[in-house]
mmCIF file of N, CA, C and O in Angstrom:
data_model
loop_
_atom_site.group_PDB
_atom_site.id
_atom_site.type_symbol
_atom_site.label_atom_id
_atom_site.label_comp_id
_atom_site.label_asym_id
_atom_site.label_seq_id
_atom_site.Cartn_x
_atom_site.Cartn_y
_atom_site.Cartn_z
ATOM 1 N N MET N 56 -152.145 29.822 -5.175
ATOM 2 C CA MET N 56 -153.404 29.453 -4.546
ATOM 3 C C MET N 56 -153.997 28.285 -5.338
ATOM 4 O O MET N 56 -154.127 28.343 -6.537
ATOM 5 N N THR N 57 -154.368 27.267 -4.631
ATOM 6 C CA THR N 57 -154.945 26.092 -5.278
ATOM 7 C C THR N 57 -156.456 26.254 -5.395
ATOM 8 O O THR N 57 -157.049 27.168 -4.804
ATOM 9 N N LEU N 58 -157.053 25.355 -6.152
ATOM 10 C CA LEU N 58 -158.500 25.399 -6.333
ATOM 11 C C LEU N 58 -159.224 25.212 -5.000
ATOM 12 O O LEU N 58 -160.222 25.885 -4.737
ATOM 13 N N GLU N 59 -158.719 24.339 -4.177
ATOM 14 C CA GLU N 59 -159.356 24.104 -2.867
ATOM 15 C C GLU N 59 -159.317 25.354 -1.992
ATOM 16 O O GLU N 59 -160.221 25.605 -1.200
ATOM 17 N N GLU N 60 -158.269 26.140 -2.128
ATOM 18 C CA GLU N 60 -158.169 27.375 -1.355
ATOM 19 C C GLU N 60 -159.049 28.478 -1.943
ATOM 20 O O GLU N 60 -159.541 29.344 -1.212
ATOM 21 N N ALA N 61 -159.244 28.443 -3.243
ATOM 22 C CA ALA N 61 -160.019 29.488 -3.909
ATOM 23 C C ALA N 61 -161.523 29.265 -3.818
ATOM 24 O O ALA N 61 -162.289 30.221 -3.906
ATOM 25 N N LEU N 62 -161.971 28.032 -3.663
ATOM 26 C CA LEU N 62 -163.410 27.737 -3.647
ATOM 27 C C LEU N 62 -164.186 28.530 -2.602
ATOM 28 O O LEU N 62 -165.276 29.035 -2.911
ATOM 29 N N PRO N 63 -163.687 28.671 -1.365
ATOM 30 C CA PRO N 63 -164.455 29.463 -0.395
ATOM 31 C C PRO N 63 -164.652 30.920 -0.828
ATOM 32 O O PRO N 63 -165.570 31.585 -0.372
ATOM 33 N N LEU N 64 -163.795 31.415 -1.707
ATOM 34 C CA LEU N 64 -163.963 32.775 -2.214
ATOM 35 C C LEU N 64 -164.849 32.807 -3.453
ATOM 36 O O LEU N 64 -165.611 33.748 -3.659
ATOM 37 N N LEU N 65 -164.738 31.794 -4.290
ATOM 38 C CA LEU N 65 -165.459 31.774 -5.552
ATOM 39 C C LEU N 65 -166.937 31.431 -5.399
ATOM 40 O O LEU N 65 -167.771 31.972 -6.124
ATOM 41 N N ILE N 66 -167.275 30.554 -4.483
ATOM 42 C CA ILE N 66 -168.670 30.127 -4.319
ATOM 43 C C ILE N 66 -169.583 31.297 -3.923
ATOM 44 O O ILE N 66 -170.619 31.493 -4.552
ATOM 45 N N PRO N 67 -169.221 32.110 -2.920
ATOM 46 C CA PRO N 67 -170.098 33.259 -2.612
ATOM 47 C C PRO N 67 -170.215 34.246 -3.769
ATOM 48 O O PRO N 67 -171.283 34.812 -4.001
ATOM 49 N N LEU N 68 -169.128 34.453 -4.516
ATOM 50 C CA LEU N 68 -169.198 35.355 -5.669
ATOM 51 C C LEU N 68 -170.119 34.805 -6.748
ATOM 52 O O LEU N 68 -170.882 35.557 -7.359
ATOM 53 N N ALA N 69 -170.060 33.507 -6.978
ATOM 54 C CA ALA N 69 -170.937 32.881 -7.974
ATOM 55 C C ALA N 69 -172.398 32.984 -7.539
ATOM 56 O O ALA N 69 -173.274 33.287 -8.359
ATOM 57 N N ILE N 70 -172.663 32.764 -6.268
ATOM 58 C CA ILE N 70 -174.027 32.871 -5.753
ATOM 59 C C ILE N 70 -174.521 34.308 -5.877
ATOM 60 O O ILE N 70 -175.656 34.546 -6.313
ATOM 61 N N LEU N 71 -173.687 35.275 -5.530
ATOM 62 C CA LEU N 71 -174.057 36.685 -5.658
ATOM 63 C C LEU N 71 -174.354 37.036 -7.103
ATOM 64 O O LEU N 71 -175.338 37.733 -7.402
ATOM 65 N N GLN N 72 -173.548 36.556 -8.009
ATOM 66 C CA GLN N 72 -173.742 36.822 -9.434
ATOM 67 C C GLN N 72 -175.075 36.269 -9.914
ATOM 68 O O GLN N 72 -175.827 36.957 -10.606
ATOM 69 N N ILE N 73 -175.398 35.048 -9.546
ATOM 70 C CA ILE N 73 -176.659 34.420 -9.956
ATOM 71 C C ILE N 73 -177.850 35.174 -9.375
ATOM 72 O O ILE N 73 -178.834 35.440 -10.066
ATOM 73 N N VAL N 74 -177.761 35.548 -8.110
ATOM 74 C CA VAL N 74 -178.849 36.282 -7.456
ATOM 75 C C VAL N 74 -179.058 37.640 -8.127
ATOM 76 O O VAL N 74 -180.206 38.049 -8.369
ATOM 77 N N LEU N 75 -177.969 38.337 -8.445
ATOM 78 C CA LEU N 75 -178.094 39.628 -9.121
ATOM 79 C C LEU N 75 -178.748 39.491 -10.492
ATOM 80 O O LEU N 75 -179.613 40.292 -10.858
ATOM 81 N N ILE N 76 -178.352 38.478 -11.249
ATOM 82 C CA ILE N 76 -178.935 38.269 -12.576
ATOM 83 C C ILE N 76 -180.420 37.966 -12.466
ATOM 84 O O ILE N 76 -181.240 38.550 -13.175
ATOM 85 N N ILE N 77 -180.790 37.076 -11.550
ATOM 86 C CA ILE N 77 -182.199 36.714 -11.381
ATOM 87 C C ILE N 77 -183.016 37.924 -10.935
ATOM 88 O O ILE N 77 -184.100 38.187 -11.456
ATOM 89 N N ALA N 78 -182.494 38.681 -9.968
ATOM 90 C CA ALA N 78 -183.218 39.857 -9.476
ATOM 91 C C ALA N 78 -183.395 40.902 -10.576
ATOM 92 O O ALA N 78 -184.473 41.486 -10.717
ATOM 93 N N ALA N 79 -182.357 41.128 -11.361
ATOM 94 C CA ALA N 79 -182.448 42.115 -12.432
ATOM 95 C C ALA N 79 -183.432 41.671 -13.507
ATOM 96 O O ALA N 79 -184.240 42.472 -13.992
ATOM 97 N N LEU N 80 -183.365 40.399 -13.901
ATOM 98 C CA LEU N 80 -184.289 39.907 -14.925
ATOM 99 C C LEU N 80 -185.730 39.924 -14.422
ATOM 100 O O LEU N 80 -186.655 40.233 -15.176
ATOM 101 N N TYR N 81 -185.932 39.589 -13.152
ATOM 102 C CA TYR N 81 -187.284 39.637 -12.580
ATOM 103 C C TYR N 81 -187.812 41.070 -12.585
ATOM 104 O O TYR N 81 -188.942 41.331 -12.998
ATOM 105 N N ASP N 82 -186.985 42.005 -12.137
ATOM 106 C CA ASP N 82 -187.405 43.407 -12.105
ATOM 107 C C ASP N 82 -187.695 43.913 -13.511
ATOM 108 O O ASP N 82 -188.685 44.609 -13.734
ATOM 109 N N LEU N 83 -186.869 43.531 -14.457
ATOM 110 C CA LEU N 83 -187.040 43.955 -15.845
ATOM 111 C C LEU N 83 -188.303 43.367 -16.467
ATOM 112 O O LEU N 83 -188.924 43.991 -17.316
ATOM 113 N N SER N 84 -188.709 42.182 -16.022
ATOM 114 C CA SER N 84 -189.866 41.512 -16.624
ATOM 115 C C SER N 84 -191.201 42.091 -16.173
ATOM 116 O O SER N 84 -192.235 41.798 -16.780
ATOM 117 N N ARG N 85 -191.189 42.903 -15.149
ATOM 118 C CA ARG N 85 -192.445 43.495 -14.676
ATOM 119 C C ARG N 85 -193.004 44.432 -15.735
ATOM 120 O O ARG N 85 -192.272 45.256 -16.287
ATOM 121 N N PRO N 86 -194.288 44.308 -16.057
ATOM 122 C CA PRO N 86 -194.881 45.125 -17.128
ATOM 123 C C PRO N 86 -194.801 46.630 -16.870
ATOM 124 O O PRO N 86 -194.657 47.409 -17.802
ATOM 125 N N GLU N 87 -194.877 47.033 -15.626
ATOM 126 C CA GLU N 87 -194.884 48.464 -15.329
ATOM 127 C C GLU N 87 -193.482 49.065 -15.283
ATOM 128 O O GLU N 87 -193.334 50.290 -15.192
ATOM 129 N N ARG N 88 -192.457 48.241 -15.341
ATOM 130 C CA ARG N 88 -191.085 48.739 -15.263
ATOM 131 C C ARG N 88 -190.701 49.490 -16.536
ATOM 132 O O ARG N 88 -190.847 48.989 -17.631
ATOM 133 N N ARG N 89 -190.228 50.721 -16.378
ATOM 134 C CA ARG N 89 -189.746 51.525 -17.500
ATOM 135 C C ARG N 89 -188.225 51.561 -17.418
ATOM 136 O O ARG N 89 -187.671 51.679 -16.332
ATOM 137 N N VAL N 90 -187.580 51.455 -18.571
ATOM 138 C CA VAL N 90 -186.123 51.482 -18.611
ATOM 139 C C VAL N 90 -185.648 52.604 -19.520
ATOM 140 O O VAL N 90 -186.364 53.033 -20.424
ATOM 141 N N LYS N 91 -184.443 53.049 -19.280
ATOM 142 C CA LYS N 91 -183.861 54.088 -20.132
ATOM 143 C C LYS N 91 -183.628 53.507 -21.510
ATOM 144 O O LYS N 91 -183.160 52.395 -21.666
ATOM 145 N N GLY N 92 -183.998 54.256 -22.511
ATOM 146 C CA GLY N 92 -183.878 53.794 -23.881
ATOM 147 C C GLY N 92 -185.102 53.037 -24.366
ATOM 148 O O GLY N 92 -185.196 52.700 -25.529
ATOM 149 N N ASP N 93 -186.041 52.768 -23.476
ATOM 150 C CA ASP N 93 -187.275 52.036 -23.795
ATOM 151 C C ASP N 93 -187.036 50.733 -24.557
ATOM 152 O O ASP N 93 -187.816 50.357 -25.425
ATOM 153 N N ASN N 94 -185.933 50.045 -24.281
ATOM 154 C CA ASN N 94 -185.643 48.795 -24.968
ATOM 155 C C ASN N 94 -185.229 47.736 -23.943
ATOM 156 O O ASN N 94 -184.046 47.625 -23.587
ATOM 157 N N LYS N 95 -186.212 46.966 -23.492
ATOM 158 C CA LYS N 95 -185.934 45.942 -22.492
ATOM 159 C C LYS N 95 -185.046 44.825 -23.034
ATOM 160 O O LYS N 95 -184.252 44.250 -22.296
ATOM 161 N N LEU N 96 -185.160 44.527 -24.332
ATOM 162 C CA LEU N 96 -184.344 43.467 -24.913
ATOM 163 C C LEU N 96 -182.855 43.785 -24.804
ATOM 164 O O LEU N 96 -182.043 42.909 -24.498
ATOM 165 N N VAL N 97 -182.480 45.027 -25.013
ATOM 166 C CA VAL N 97 -181.079 45.425 -24.872
ATOM 167 C C VAL N 97 -180.614 45.207 -23.440
ATOM 168 O O VAL N 97 -179.509 44.708 -23.201
ATOM 169 N N TRP N 98 -181.463 45.528 -22.481
ATOM 170 C CA TRP N 98 -181.083 45.338 -21.084
ATOM 171 C C TRP N 98 -180.975 43.864 -20.726
ATOM 172 O O TRP N 98 -180.121 43.490 -19.923
ATOM 173 N N VAL N 99 -181.805 43.021 -21.306
ATOM 174 C CA VAL N 99 -181.668 41.573 -21.079
ATOM 175 C C VAL N 99 -180.293 41.113 -21.548
ATOM 176 O O VAL N 99 -179.598 40.375 -20.838
ATOM 177 N N VAL N 100 -179.887 41.547 -22.718
ATOM 178 C CA VAL N 100 -178.570 41.164 -23.253
ATOM 179 C C VAL N 100 -177.459 41.673 -22.346
ATOM 180 O O VAL N 100 -176.517 40.939 -22.024
ATOM 181 N N VAL N 101 -177.547 42.916 -21.906
ATOM 182 C CA VAL N 101 -176.529 43.487 -21.019
ATOM 183 C C VAL N 101 -176.456 42.706 -19.713
ATOM 184 O O VAL N 101 -175.364 42.356 -19.240
ATOM 185 N N ILE N 102 -177.604 42.403 -19.123
ATOM 186 C CA ILE N 102 -177.640 41.685 -17.848
ATOM 187 C C ILE N 102 -177.026 40.295 -17.976
ATOM 188 O O ILE N 102 -176.239 39.873 -17.126
ATOM 189 N N VAL N 103 -177.363 39.587 -19.038
ATOM 190 C CA VAL N 103 -176.906 38.202 -19.186
ATOM 191 C C VAL N 103 -175.443 38.135 -19.632
ATOM 192 O O VAL N 103 -174.666 37.333 -19.113
ATOM 193 N N LEU N 104 -175.046 38.968 -20.573
ATOM 194 C CA LEU N 104 -173.688 38.866 -21.120
ATOM 195 C C LEU N 104 -172.615 39.455 -20.207
ATOM 196 O O LEU N 104 -171.494 38.961 -20.165
ATOM 197 N N PHE N 105 -172.944 40.515 -19.501
ATOM 198 C CA PHE N 105 -171.954 41.168 -18.643
ATOM 199 C C PHE N 105 -172.190 40.806 -17.185
ATOM 200 O O PHE N 105 -172.222 41.675 -16.317
ATOM 201 N N GLN N 106 -172.275 39.553 -16.924
ATOM 202 C CA GLN N 106 -172.690 38.885 -15.704
ATOM 203 C C GLN N 106 -172.731 39.738 -14.441
ATOM 204 O O GLN N 106 -173.806 40.063 -13.970
ATOM 205 N N MET N 107 -171.627 40.110 -13.848
ATOM 206 C CA MET N 107 -171.683 40.863 -12.591
ATOM 207 C C MET N 107 -171.950 42.345 -12.861
ATOM 208 O O MET N 107 -172.729 42.974 -12.150
ATOM 209 N N LEU N 108 -171.339 42.894 -13.869
ATOM 210 C CA LEU N 108 -171.491 44.319 -14.146
ATOM 211 C C LEU N 108 -172.830 44.660 -14.795
ATOM 212 O O LEU N 108 -173.359 45.754 -14.583
ATOM 213 N N GLY N 109 -173.387 43.749 -15.584
ATOM 214 C CA GLY N 109 -174.655 43.997 -16.255
ATOM 215 C C GLY N 109 -175.800 44.280 -15.303
ATOM 216 O O GLY N 109 -176.486 45.310 -15.439
ATOM 217 N N PRO N 110 -176.041 43.393 -14.326
ATOM 218 C CA PRO N 110 -177.121 43.680 -13.370
ATOM 219 C C PRO N 110 -176.873 44.949 -12.557
ATOM 220 O O PRO N 110 -177.801 45.708 -12.289
ATOM 221 N N LEU N 111 -175.615 45.181 -12.182
ATOM 222 C CA LEU N 111 -175.316 46.406 -11.432
ATOM 223 C C LEU N 111 -175.591 47.642 -12.283
ATOM 224 O O LEU N 111 -176.164 48.620 -11.798
ATOM 225 N N ALA N 112 -175.206 47.599 -13.549
ATOM 226 C CA ALA N 112 -175.479 48.719 -14.454
ATOM 227 C C ALA N 112 -176.984 48.922 -14.612
ATOM 228 O O ALA N 112 -177.463 50.059 -14.626
ATOM 229 N N TYR N 113 -177.717 47.820 -14.713
ATOM 230 C CA TYR N 113 -179.179 47.934 -14.840
ATOM 231 C C TYR N 113 -179.780 48.605 -13.608
ATOM 232 O O TYR N 113 -180.576 49.538 -13.729
ATOM 233 N N PHE N 114 -179.398 48.142 -12.418
ATOM 234 C CA PHE N 114 -179.985 48.703 -11.203
ATOM 235 C C PHE N 114 -179.550 50.153 -10.974
ATOM 236 O O PHE N 114 -180.331 50.963 -10.481
ATOM 237 N N LEU N 115 -178.324 50.492 -11.343
ATOM 238 C CA LEU N 115 -177.829 51.841 -11.089
ATOM 239 C C LEU N 115 -178.165 52.831 -12.205
ATOM 240 O O LEU N 115 -178.394 54.011 -11.929
ATOM 241 N N LEU N 116 -178.196 52.363 -13.461
ATOM 242 C CA LEU N 116 -178.343 53.277 -14.586
ATOM 243 C C LEU N 116 -179.560 53.034 -15.464
ATOM 244 O O LEU N 116 -180.024 53.957 -16.128
ATOM 245 N N GLY N 117 -180.051 51.796 -15.509
ATOM 246 C CA GLY N 117 -181.045 51.450 -16.513
ATOM 247 C C GLY N 117 -182.497 51.700 -16.164
ATOM 248 O O GLY N 117 -183.320 51.893 -17.049
ATOM 249 N N ARG N 118 -182.806 51.714 -14.888
ATOM 250 C CA ARG N 118 -184.215 51.860 -14.517
ATOM 251 C C ARG N 118 -184.621 53.315 -14.463
ATOM 252 O O ARG N 118 -183.857 54.169 -14.041
ATOM 253 N N GLU N 119 -185.845 53.567 -14.882
ATOM 254 C CA GLU N 119 -186.437 54.896 -14.734
ATOM 255 C C GLU N 119 -187.374 54.847 -13.530
ATOM 256 O O GLU N 119 -188.272 54.019 -13.476
ATOM 257 N N GLU N 120 -187.139 55.706 -12.606
ATOM 258 C CA GLU N 120 -187.988 55.764 -11.416
ATOM 259 C C GLU N 120 -189.222 56.598 -11.728
ATOM 260 O O GLU N 120 -189.150 57.593 -12.439
ATOM 261 N N ASP N 121 -190.342 56.171 -11.198
ATOM 262 C CA ASP N 121 -191.618 56.869 -11.452
ATOM 263 C C ASP N 121 -191.736 58.120 -10.638
ATOM 264 O O ASP N 121 -191.212 58.392 -9.692
#
C-alpha cells in the first residue's frame, strides 16, 4: 500500500484522534469535574502521551460521575 492509498484511511483517524484529545482535555479542565485518583495532572499526561487510548481511557475509566 502506498502513501497515496493510505491517506484516505489515515486522515480520518488523525482527525478523530485530535478531536478525542481536545474533548478529553476540555472535559478535564472543567473545575467541577472529578477524576479517579483526584489527580488531573496524571490524566493530562495519559491523554496526551497515549494519544488514541489515553482519551478513551479517560472517558471510560477516569471520570467520576456525580
